[in-house]
Coordinates of C-alpha atoms in Angstrom, one line a residue:
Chain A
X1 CA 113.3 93.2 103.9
X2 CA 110.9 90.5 104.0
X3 CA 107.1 90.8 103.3
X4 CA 106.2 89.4 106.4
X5 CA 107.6 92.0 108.7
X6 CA 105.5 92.7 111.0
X7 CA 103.3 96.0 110.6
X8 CA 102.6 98.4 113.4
X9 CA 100.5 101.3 113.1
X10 CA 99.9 104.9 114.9
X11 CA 98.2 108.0 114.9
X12 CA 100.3 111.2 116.0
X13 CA 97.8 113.5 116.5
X14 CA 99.0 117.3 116.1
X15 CA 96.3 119.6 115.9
X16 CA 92.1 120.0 117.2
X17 CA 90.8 122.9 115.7
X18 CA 86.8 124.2 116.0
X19 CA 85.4 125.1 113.0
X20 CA 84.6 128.9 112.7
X21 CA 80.7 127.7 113.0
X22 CA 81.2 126.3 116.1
X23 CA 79.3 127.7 118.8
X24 CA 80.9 129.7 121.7
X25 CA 80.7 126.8 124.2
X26 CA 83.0 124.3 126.2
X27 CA 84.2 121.9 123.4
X28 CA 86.1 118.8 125.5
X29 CA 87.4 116.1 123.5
X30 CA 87.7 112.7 124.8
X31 CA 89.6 109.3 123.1
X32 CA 89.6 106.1 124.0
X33 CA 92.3 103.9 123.1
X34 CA 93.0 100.2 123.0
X35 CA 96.3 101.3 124.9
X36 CA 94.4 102.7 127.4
X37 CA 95.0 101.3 130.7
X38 CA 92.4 99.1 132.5
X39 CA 88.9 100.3 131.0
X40 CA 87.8 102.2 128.2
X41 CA 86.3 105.2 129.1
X42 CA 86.8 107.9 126.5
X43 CA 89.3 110.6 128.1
X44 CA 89.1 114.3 128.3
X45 CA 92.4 115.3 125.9
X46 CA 91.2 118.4 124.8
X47 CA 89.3 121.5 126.4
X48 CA 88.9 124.2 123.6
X49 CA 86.2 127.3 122.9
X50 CA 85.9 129.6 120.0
X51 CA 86.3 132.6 122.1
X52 CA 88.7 132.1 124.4
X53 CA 91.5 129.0 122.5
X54 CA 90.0 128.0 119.2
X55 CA 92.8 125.4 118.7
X56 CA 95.7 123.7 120.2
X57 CA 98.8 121.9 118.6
X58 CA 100.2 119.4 120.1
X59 CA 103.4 117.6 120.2
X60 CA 103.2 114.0 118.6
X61 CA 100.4 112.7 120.6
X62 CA 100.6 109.2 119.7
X63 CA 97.8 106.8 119.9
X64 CA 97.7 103.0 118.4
X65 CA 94.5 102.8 116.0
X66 CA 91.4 102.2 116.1
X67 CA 91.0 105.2 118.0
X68 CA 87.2 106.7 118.9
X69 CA 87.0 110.5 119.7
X70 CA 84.0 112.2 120.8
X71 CA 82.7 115.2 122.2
X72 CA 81.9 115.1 125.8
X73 CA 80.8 118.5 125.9
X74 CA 79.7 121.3 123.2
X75 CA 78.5 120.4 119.7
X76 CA 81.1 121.0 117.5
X77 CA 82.2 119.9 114.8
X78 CA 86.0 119.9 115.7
X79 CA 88.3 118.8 113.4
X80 CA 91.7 116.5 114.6
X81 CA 94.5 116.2 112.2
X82 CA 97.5 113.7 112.3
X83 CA 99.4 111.5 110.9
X84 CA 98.8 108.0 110.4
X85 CA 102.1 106.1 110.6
X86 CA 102.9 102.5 109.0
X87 CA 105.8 101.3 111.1
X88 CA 107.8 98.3 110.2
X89 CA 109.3 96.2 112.7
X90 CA 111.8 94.0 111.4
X91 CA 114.8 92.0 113.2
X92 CA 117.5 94.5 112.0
X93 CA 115.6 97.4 113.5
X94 CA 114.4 95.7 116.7
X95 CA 117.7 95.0 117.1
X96 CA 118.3 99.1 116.8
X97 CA 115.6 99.8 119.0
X98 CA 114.1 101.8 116.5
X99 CA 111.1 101.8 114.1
X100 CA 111.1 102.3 110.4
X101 CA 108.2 104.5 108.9
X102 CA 107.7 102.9 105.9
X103 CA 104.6 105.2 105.2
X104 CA 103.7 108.8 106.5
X105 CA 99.8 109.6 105.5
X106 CA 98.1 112.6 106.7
X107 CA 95.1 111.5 108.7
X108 CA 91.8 113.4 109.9
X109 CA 88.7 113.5 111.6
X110 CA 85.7 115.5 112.7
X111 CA 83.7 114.9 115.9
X112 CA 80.2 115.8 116.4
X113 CA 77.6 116.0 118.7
X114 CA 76.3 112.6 119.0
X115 CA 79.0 111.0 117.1
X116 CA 81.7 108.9 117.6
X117 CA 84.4 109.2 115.0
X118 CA 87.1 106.8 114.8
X119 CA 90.6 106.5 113.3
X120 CA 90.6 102.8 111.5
X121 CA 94.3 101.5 109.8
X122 CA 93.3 101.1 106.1
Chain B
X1 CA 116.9 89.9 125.5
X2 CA 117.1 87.7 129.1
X3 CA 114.5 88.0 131.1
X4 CA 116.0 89.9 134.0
X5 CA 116.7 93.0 132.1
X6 CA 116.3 96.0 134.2
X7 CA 112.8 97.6 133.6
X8 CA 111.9 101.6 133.6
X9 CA 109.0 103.1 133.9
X10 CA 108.5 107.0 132.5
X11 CA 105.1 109.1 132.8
X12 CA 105.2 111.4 129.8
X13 CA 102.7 114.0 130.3
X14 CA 101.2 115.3 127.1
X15 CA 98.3 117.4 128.1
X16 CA 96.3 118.8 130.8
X17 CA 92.7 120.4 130.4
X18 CA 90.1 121.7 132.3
X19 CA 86.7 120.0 132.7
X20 CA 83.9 122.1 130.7
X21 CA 82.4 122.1 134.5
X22 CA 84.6 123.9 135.9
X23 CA 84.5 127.1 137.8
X24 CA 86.3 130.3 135.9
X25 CA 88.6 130.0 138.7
X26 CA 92.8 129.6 138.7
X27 CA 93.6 126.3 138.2
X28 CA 97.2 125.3 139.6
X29 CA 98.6 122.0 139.1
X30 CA 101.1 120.8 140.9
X31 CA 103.2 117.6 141.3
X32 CA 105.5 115.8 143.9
X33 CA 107.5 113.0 142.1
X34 CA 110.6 111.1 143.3
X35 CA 112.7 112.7 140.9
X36 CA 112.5 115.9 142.5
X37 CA 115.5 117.5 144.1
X38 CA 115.4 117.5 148.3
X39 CA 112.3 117.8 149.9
X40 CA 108.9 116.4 148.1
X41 CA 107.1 119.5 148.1
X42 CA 104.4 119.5 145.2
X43 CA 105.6 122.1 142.7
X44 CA 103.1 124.0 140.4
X45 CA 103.2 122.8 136.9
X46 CA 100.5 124.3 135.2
X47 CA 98.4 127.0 135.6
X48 CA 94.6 127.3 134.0
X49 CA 91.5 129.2 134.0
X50 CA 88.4 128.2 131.6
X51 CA 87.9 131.6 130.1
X52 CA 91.5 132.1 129.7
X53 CA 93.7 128.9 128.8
X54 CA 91.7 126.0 129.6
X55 CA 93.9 123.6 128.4
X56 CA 97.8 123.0 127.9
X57 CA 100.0 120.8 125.8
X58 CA 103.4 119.8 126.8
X59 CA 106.1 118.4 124.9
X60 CA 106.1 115.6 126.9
X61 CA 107.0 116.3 130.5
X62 CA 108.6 113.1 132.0
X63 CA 108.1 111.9 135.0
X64 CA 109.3 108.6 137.3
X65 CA 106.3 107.2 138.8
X66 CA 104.8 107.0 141.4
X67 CA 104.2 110.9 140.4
X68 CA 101.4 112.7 142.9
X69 CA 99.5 115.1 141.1
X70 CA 97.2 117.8 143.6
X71 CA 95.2 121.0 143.0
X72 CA 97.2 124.0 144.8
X73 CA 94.2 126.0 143.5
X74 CA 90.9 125.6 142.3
X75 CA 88.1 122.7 142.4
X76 CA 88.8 120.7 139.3
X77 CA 88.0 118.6 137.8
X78 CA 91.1 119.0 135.4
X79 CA 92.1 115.7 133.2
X80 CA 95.8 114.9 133.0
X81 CA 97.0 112.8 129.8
X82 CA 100.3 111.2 128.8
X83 CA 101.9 108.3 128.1
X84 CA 103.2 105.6 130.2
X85 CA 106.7 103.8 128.7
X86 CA 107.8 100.9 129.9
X87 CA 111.5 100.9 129.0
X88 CA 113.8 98.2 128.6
X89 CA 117.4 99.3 129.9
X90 CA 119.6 95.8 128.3
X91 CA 123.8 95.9 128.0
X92 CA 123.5 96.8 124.4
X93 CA 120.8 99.4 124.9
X94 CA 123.3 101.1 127.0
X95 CA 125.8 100.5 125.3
X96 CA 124.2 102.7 123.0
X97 CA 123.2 105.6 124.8
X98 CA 119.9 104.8 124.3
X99 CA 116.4 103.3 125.6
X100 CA 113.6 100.7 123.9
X101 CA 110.5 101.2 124.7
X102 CA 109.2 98.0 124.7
X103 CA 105.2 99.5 125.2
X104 CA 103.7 102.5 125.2
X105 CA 100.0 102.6 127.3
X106 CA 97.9 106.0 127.3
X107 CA 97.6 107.3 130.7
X108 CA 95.4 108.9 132.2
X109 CA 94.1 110.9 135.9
X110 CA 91.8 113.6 136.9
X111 CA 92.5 115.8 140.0
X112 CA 89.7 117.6 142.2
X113 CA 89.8 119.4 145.1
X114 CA 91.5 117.8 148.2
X115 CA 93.0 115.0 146.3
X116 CA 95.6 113.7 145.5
X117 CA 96.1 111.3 142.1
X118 CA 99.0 109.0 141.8
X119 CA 99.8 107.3 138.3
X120 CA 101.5 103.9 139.6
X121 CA 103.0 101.6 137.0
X122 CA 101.1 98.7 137.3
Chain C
X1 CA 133.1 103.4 131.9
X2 CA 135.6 105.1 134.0
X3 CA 135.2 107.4 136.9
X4 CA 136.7 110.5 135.5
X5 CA 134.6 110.4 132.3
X6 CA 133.5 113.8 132.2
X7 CA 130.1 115.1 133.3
X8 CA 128.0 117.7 131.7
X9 CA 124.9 119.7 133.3
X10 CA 122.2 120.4 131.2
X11 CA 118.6 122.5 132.8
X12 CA 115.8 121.8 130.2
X13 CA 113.3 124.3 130.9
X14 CA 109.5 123.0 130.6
X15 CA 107.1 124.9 131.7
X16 CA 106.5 128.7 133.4
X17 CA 103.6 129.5 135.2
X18 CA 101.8 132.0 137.1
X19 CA 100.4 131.4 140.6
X20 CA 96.8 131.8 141.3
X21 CA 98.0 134.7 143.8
X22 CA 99.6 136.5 141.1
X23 CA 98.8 140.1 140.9
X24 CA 97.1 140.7 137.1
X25 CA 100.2 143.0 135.7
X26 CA 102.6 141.8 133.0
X27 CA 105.2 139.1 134.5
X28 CA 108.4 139.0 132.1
X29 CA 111.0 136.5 133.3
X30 CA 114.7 136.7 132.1
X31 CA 117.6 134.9 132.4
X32 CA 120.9 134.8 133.0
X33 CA 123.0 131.9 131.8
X34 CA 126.9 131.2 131.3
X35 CA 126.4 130.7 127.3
X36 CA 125.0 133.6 127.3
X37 CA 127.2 135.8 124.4
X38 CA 129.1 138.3 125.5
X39 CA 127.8 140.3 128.7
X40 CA 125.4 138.6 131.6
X41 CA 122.3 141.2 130.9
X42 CA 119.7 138.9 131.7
X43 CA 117.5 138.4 128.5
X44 CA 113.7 137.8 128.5
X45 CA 112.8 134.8 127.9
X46 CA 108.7 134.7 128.7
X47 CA 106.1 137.4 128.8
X48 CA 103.1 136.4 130.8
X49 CA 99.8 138.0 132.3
X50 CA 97.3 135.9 135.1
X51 CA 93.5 136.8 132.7
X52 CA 95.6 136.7 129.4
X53 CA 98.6 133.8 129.3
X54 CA 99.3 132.2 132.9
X55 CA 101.7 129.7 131.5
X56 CA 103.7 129.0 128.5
X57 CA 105.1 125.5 127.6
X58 CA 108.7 124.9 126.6
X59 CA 110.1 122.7 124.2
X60 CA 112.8 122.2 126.4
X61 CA 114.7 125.5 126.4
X62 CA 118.6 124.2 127.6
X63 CA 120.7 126.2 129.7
X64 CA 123.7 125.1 131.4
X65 CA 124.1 126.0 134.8
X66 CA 124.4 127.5 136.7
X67 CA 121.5 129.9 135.4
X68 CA 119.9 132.7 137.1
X69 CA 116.2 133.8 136.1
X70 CA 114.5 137.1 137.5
X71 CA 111.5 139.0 137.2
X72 CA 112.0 142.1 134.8
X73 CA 108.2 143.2 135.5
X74 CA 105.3 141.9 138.0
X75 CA 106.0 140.5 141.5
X76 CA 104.9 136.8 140.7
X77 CA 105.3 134.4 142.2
X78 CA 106.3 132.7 138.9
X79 CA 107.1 128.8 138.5
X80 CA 109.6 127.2 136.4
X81 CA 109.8 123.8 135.7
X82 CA 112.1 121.6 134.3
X83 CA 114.5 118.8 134.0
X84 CA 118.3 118.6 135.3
X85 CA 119.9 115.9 133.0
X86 CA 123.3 114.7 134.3
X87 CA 125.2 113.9 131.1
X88 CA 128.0 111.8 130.3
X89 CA 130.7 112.3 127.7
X90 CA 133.0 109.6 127.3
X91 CA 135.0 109.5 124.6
X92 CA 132.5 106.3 122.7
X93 CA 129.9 108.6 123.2
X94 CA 131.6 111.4 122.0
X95 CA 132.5 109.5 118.6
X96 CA 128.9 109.1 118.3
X97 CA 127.9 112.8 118.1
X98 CA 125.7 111.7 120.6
X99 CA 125.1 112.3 124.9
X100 CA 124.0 109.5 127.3
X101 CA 121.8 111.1 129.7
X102 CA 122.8 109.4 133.0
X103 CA 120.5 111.0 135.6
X104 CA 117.0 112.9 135.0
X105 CA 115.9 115.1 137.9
X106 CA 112.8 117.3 138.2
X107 CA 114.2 120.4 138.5
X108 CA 112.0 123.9 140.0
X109 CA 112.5 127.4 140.8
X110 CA 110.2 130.3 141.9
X111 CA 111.2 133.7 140.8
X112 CA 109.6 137.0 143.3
X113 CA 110.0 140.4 143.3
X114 CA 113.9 141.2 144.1
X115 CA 115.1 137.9 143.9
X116 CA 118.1 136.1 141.7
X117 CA 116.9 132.6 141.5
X118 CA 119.6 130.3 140.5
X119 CA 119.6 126.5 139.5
X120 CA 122.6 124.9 140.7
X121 CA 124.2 121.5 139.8
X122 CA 124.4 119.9 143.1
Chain D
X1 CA 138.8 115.1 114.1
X2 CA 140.5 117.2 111.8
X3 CA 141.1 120.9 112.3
X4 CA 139.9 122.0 109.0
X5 CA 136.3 120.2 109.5
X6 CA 133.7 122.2 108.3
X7 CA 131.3 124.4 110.4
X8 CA 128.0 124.7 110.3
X9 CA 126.0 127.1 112.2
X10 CA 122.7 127.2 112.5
X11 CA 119.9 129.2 115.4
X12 CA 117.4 127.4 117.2
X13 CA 114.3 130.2 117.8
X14 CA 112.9 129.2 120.7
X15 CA 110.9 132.2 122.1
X16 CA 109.9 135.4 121.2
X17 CA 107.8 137.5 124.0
X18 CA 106.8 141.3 124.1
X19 CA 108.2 143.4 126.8
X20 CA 106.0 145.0 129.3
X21 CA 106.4 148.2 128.2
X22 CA 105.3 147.4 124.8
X23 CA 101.8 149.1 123.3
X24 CA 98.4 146.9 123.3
X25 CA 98.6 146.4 119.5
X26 CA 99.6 144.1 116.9
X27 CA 103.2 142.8 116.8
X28 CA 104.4 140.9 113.7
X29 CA 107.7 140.2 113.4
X30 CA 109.3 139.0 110.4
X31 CA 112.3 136.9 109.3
X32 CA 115.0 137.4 106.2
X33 CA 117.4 134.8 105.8
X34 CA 119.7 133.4 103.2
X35 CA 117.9 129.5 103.1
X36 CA 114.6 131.5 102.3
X37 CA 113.7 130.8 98.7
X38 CA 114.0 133.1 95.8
X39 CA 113.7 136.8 96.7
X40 CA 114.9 137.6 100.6
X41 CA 111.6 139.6 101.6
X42 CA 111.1 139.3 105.2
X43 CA 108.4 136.9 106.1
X44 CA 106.0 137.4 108.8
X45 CA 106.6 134.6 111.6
X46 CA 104.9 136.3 114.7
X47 CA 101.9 137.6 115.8
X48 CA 101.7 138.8 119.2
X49 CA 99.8 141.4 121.0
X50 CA 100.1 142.2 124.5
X51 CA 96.3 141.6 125.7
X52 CA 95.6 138.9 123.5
X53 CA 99.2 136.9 123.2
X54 CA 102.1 137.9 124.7
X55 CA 104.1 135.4 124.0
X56 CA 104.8 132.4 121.7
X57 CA 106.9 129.3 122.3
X58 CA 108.6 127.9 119.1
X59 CA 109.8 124.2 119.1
X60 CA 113.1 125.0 117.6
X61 CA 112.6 127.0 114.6
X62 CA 115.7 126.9 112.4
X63 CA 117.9 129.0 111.0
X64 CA 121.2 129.9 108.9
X65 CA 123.0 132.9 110.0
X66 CA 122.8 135.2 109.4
X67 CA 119.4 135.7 110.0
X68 CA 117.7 139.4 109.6
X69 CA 114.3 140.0 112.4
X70 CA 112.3 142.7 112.3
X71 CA 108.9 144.4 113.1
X72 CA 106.2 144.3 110.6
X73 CA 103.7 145.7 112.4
X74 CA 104.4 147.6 116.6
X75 CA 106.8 149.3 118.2
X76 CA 108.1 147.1 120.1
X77 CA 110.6 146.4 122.0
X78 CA 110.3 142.7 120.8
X79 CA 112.6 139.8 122.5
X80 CA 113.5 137.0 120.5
X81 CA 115.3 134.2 122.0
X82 CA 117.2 131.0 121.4
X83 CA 120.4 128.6 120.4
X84 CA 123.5 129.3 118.4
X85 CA 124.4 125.4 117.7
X86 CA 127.9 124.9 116.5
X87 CA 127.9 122.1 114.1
X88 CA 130.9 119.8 112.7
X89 CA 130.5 118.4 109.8
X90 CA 133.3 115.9 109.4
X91 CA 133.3 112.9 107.3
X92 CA 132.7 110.3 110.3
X93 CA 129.3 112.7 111.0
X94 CA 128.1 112.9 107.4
X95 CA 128.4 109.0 106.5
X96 CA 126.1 108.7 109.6
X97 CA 123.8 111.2 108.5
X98 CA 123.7 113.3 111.4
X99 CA 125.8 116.4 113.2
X100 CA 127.6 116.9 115.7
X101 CA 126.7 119.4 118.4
X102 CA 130.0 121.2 118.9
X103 CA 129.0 124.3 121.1
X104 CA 125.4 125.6 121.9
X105 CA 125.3 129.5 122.9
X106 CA 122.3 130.7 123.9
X107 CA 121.5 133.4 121.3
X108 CA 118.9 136.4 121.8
X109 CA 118.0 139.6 120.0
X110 CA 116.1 142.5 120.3
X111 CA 114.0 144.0 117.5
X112 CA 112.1 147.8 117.6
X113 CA 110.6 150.1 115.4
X114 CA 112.5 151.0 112.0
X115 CA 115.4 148.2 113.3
X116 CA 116.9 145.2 111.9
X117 CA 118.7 142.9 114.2
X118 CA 120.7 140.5 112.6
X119 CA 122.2 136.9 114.5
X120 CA 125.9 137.0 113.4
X121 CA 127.5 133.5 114.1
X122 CA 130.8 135.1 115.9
Chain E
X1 CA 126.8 109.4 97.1
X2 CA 125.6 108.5 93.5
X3 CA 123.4 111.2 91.6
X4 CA 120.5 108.7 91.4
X5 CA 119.8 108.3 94.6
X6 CA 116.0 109.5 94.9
X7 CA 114.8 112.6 96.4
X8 CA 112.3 112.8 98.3
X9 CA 110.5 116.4 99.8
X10 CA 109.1 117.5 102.6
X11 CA 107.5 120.2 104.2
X12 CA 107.4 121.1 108.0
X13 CA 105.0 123.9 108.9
X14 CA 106.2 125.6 111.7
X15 CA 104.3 128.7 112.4
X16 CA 101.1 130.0 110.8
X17 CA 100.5 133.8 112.2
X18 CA 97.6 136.3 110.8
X19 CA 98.6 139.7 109.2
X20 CA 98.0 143.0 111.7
X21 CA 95.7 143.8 108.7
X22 CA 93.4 140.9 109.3
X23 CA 90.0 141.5 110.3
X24 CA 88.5 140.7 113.8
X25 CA 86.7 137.1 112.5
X26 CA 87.4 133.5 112.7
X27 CA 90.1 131.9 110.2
X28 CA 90.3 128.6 109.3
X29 CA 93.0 127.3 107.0
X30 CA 92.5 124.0 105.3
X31 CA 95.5 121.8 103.5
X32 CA 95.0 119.8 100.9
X33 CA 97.9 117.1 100.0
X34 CA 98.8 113.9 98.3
X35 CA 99.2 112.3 101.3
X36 CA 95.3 112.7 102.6
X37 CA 93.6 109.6 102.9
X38 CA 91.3 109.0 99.8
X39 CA 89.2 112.0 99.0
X40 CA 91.2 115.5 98.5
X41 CA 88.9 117.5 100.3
X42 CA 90.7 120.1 102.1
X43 CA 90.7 119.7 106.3
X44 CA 91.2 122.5 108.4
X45 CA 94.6 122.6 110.2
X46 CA 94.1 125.6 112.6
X47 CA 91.6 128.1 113.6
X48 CA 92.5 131.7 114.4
X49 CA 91.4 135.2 115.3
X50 CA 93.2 138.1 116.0
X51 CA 91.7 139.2 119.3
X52 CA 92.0 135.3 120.8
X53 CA 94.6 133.7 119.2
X54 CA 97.0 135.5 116.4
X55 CA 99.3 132.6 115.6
X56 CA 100.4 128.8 116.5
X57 CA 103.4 127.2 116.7
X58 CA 103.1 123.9 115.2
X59 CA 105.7 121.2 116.3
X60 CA 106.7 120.6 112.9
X61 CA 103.4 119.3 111.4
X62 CA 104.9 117.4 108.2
X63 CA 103.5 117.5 104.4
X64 CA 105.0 115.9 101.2
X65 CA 104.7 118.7 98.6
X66 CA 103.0 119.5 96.6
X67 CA 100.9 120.9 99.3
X68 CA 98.1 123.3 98.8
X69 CA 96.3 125.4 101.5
X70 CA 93.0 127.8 101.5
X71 CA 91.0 129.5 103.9
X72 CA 87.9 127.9 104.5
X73 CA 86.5 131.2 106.9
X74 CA 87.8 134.8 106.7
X75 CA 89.9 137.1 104.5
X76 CA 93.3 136.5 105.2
X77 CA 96.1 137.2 105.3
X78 CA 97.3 134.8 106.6
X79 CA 101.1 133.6 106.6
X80 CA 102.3 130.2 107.1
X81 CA 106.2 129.3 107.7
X82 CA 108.0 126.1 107.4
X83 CA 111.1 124.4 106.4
X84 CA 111.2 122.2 102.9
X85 CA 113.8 119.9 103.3
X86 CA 115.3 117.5 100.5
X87 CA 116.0 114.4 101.9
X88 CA 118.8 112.1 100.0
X89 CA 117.4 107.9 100.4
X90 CA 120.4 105.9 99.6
X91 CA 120.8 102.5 100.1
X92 CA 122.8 103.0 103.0
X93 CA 120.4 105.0 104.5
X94 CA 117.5 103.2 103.9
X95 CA 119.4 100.4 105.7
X96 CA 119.6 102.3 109.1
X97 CA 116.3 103.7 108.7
X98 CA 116.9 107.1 108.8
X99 CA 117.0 110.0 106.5
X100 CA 119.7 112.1 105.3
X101 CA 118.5 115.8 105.0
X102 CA 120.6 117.3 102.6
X103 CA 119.3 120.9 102.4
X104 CA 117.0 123.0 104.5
X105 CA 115.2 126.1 103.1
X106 CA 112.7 128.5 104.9
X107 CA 109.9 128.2 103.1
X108 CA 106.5 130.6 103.3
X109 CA 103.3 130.9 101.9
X110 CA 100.6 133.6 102.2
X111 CA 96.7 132.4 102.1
X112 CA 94.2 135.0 101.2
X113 CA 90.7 135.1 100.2
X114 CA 89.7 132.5 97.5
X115 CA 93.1 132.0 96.7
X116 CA 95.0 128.4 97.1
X117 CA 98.4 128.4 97.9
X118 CA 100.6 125.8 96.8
X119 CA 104.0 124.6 98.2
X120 CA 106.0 123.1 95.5
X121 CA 109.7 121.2 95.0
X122 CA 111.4 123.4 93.1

């Protein structure tokens, strides 16, 4: 494996969870992406409240970093967890139509009102 | 790679939510997509109500676009999120039993009453 | 590839849910499936209620048809959703420990009061 | 293939639901198997309740038979449901890291008050 | 197989459910592990309350042990179920990019008031 192999990275996002100080209101989540088609307008992902589903898992969600979340309604503060994922994409495995993961790091954030919180690769 | 290998497109549908405006009304998703046995009739995927389950996440529901999502019941809005593979189907690939996904775009549509939202792969 | 290479059926279960004109009254659906051990006594499988859990996701609960579901409780109607993969084993494949999935259909049934509901391969 | 390859077997949880007829309170059902470390106390894997959660979806939750379920907490009657995979472990499979899927039963248990169910894999 | 190939652990939570003994208040757990980004500040994973949502099913949410987890709001207890698998990374392994788990053991962990639970290797 050469050092110049190229370096891919992504955020599998698996759980949004309000904190137990949250208030009992809407909480939506919303992300923008660069691999968001067309323009960026953050997305509704996530529609959560303390009384009623306080958290969701979810199944891999992958997005490719930098990714902004914010709330678009309620004021938190939610917390997303992931994993942040170094891929390497060298010949041999291109060729395998796979992907190495050379690194596996846990990765988190917490959105708040009035904040946008975003996942950078470093 | 030549250039004329044959291109797939999948819609993998990851979650759906409600909007925090919604009314606490049942929510019913449904979809009509080519792949669907016979007749195109939209069936109900998902099924929502704000102060019950306002939100779903799926293991990753495919999908051959175009894929029509409507509103069987309810107003909306409800936001629909997944991911959007363009898949590269070469000899070898086959050969293999397998795809490459050669990218991998968010995707993204909101239904409302008496609409209906198609995710096209373009 | 040759012709008689032998085909497999494979109904990957993805989502149940409720429709809005449910009555509110417990909804368990069971099913009935040819690997199933033993007798046929259809087995629960999902336990839903329209103001507590209107739908469940799967992570793609396989049956091989065909299978029959059936309401054990409520009058529905309930929605299942799913996948009908069209497998191939050929004997390369085979040596591989591994399936080629050679068709992907939407696959949906509704299950009512009284009624067998049965997914067939055709 | 060899006749005297060894077999693995392993269960696939993929639901557990409450029936109908069980009582509005808390349901906590347990698991004892031989890959759990150290002492073979059952450990709690379920929470249900019948007006709050009557159900759970698990995305494969493995086990070595045979596998011991029962109620922590209820009455029950409790379904549990899932896969009996068949695996062969021949020489070809282990050198490439992976199993082969020899047979896949579906699998499904009941548990009650004062019961132990137990997945045999015959 | 030589007997210095390295070892490598790893932990897939797979349910985390709260006691029938729990009170009726908000639980949030919070991991801590050697894989978190920078600071090892504990972030919450999941949010639960007996009378909204009694357990999750986590698609296999992945930590390299040692792993420690606390509750950040309410008493406990609360259990949390996994699988610890040793993985074998041999050269020829490494070369195809994959992983060879060599042993899979149910692994659990209760969290109770100002306690910290660690999963460890051994």
């Amino acid at each position: 494996m050469e050092e110049d192999d190229f370096l891919e990275h992504l955020v599998l996002l698996k759980t949004i969870c309000l904190s137990a100080e949250a208030k009992d209101e809407p909480h939506v989540v919303a992300v923008a992406s660069k691999n968001t088609y067309g323009d960026n307008r953050p997305v509704p992902i996530a529609s959560l409240r303390l009384s009623v589903l306080p958290m969701i898992s979810l199944d891999g969600f992958e997005f490719i970093p930098p990714v902004a979340f914010e709330l678009k309604s309620g004021t938190g503060p939610v917390y997303l967890n992931g994993q942040h994922l170094i891929l390497e994409d060298d010949e041999e495995y291109e060729a395998r139509g796979g992907w190495l993961a050379e690194e596996s790091l846990s990765s988190s954030a917490v959105v708040e009102e009035d904040t946008v919180t975003t996942f950078n690769s470093s």
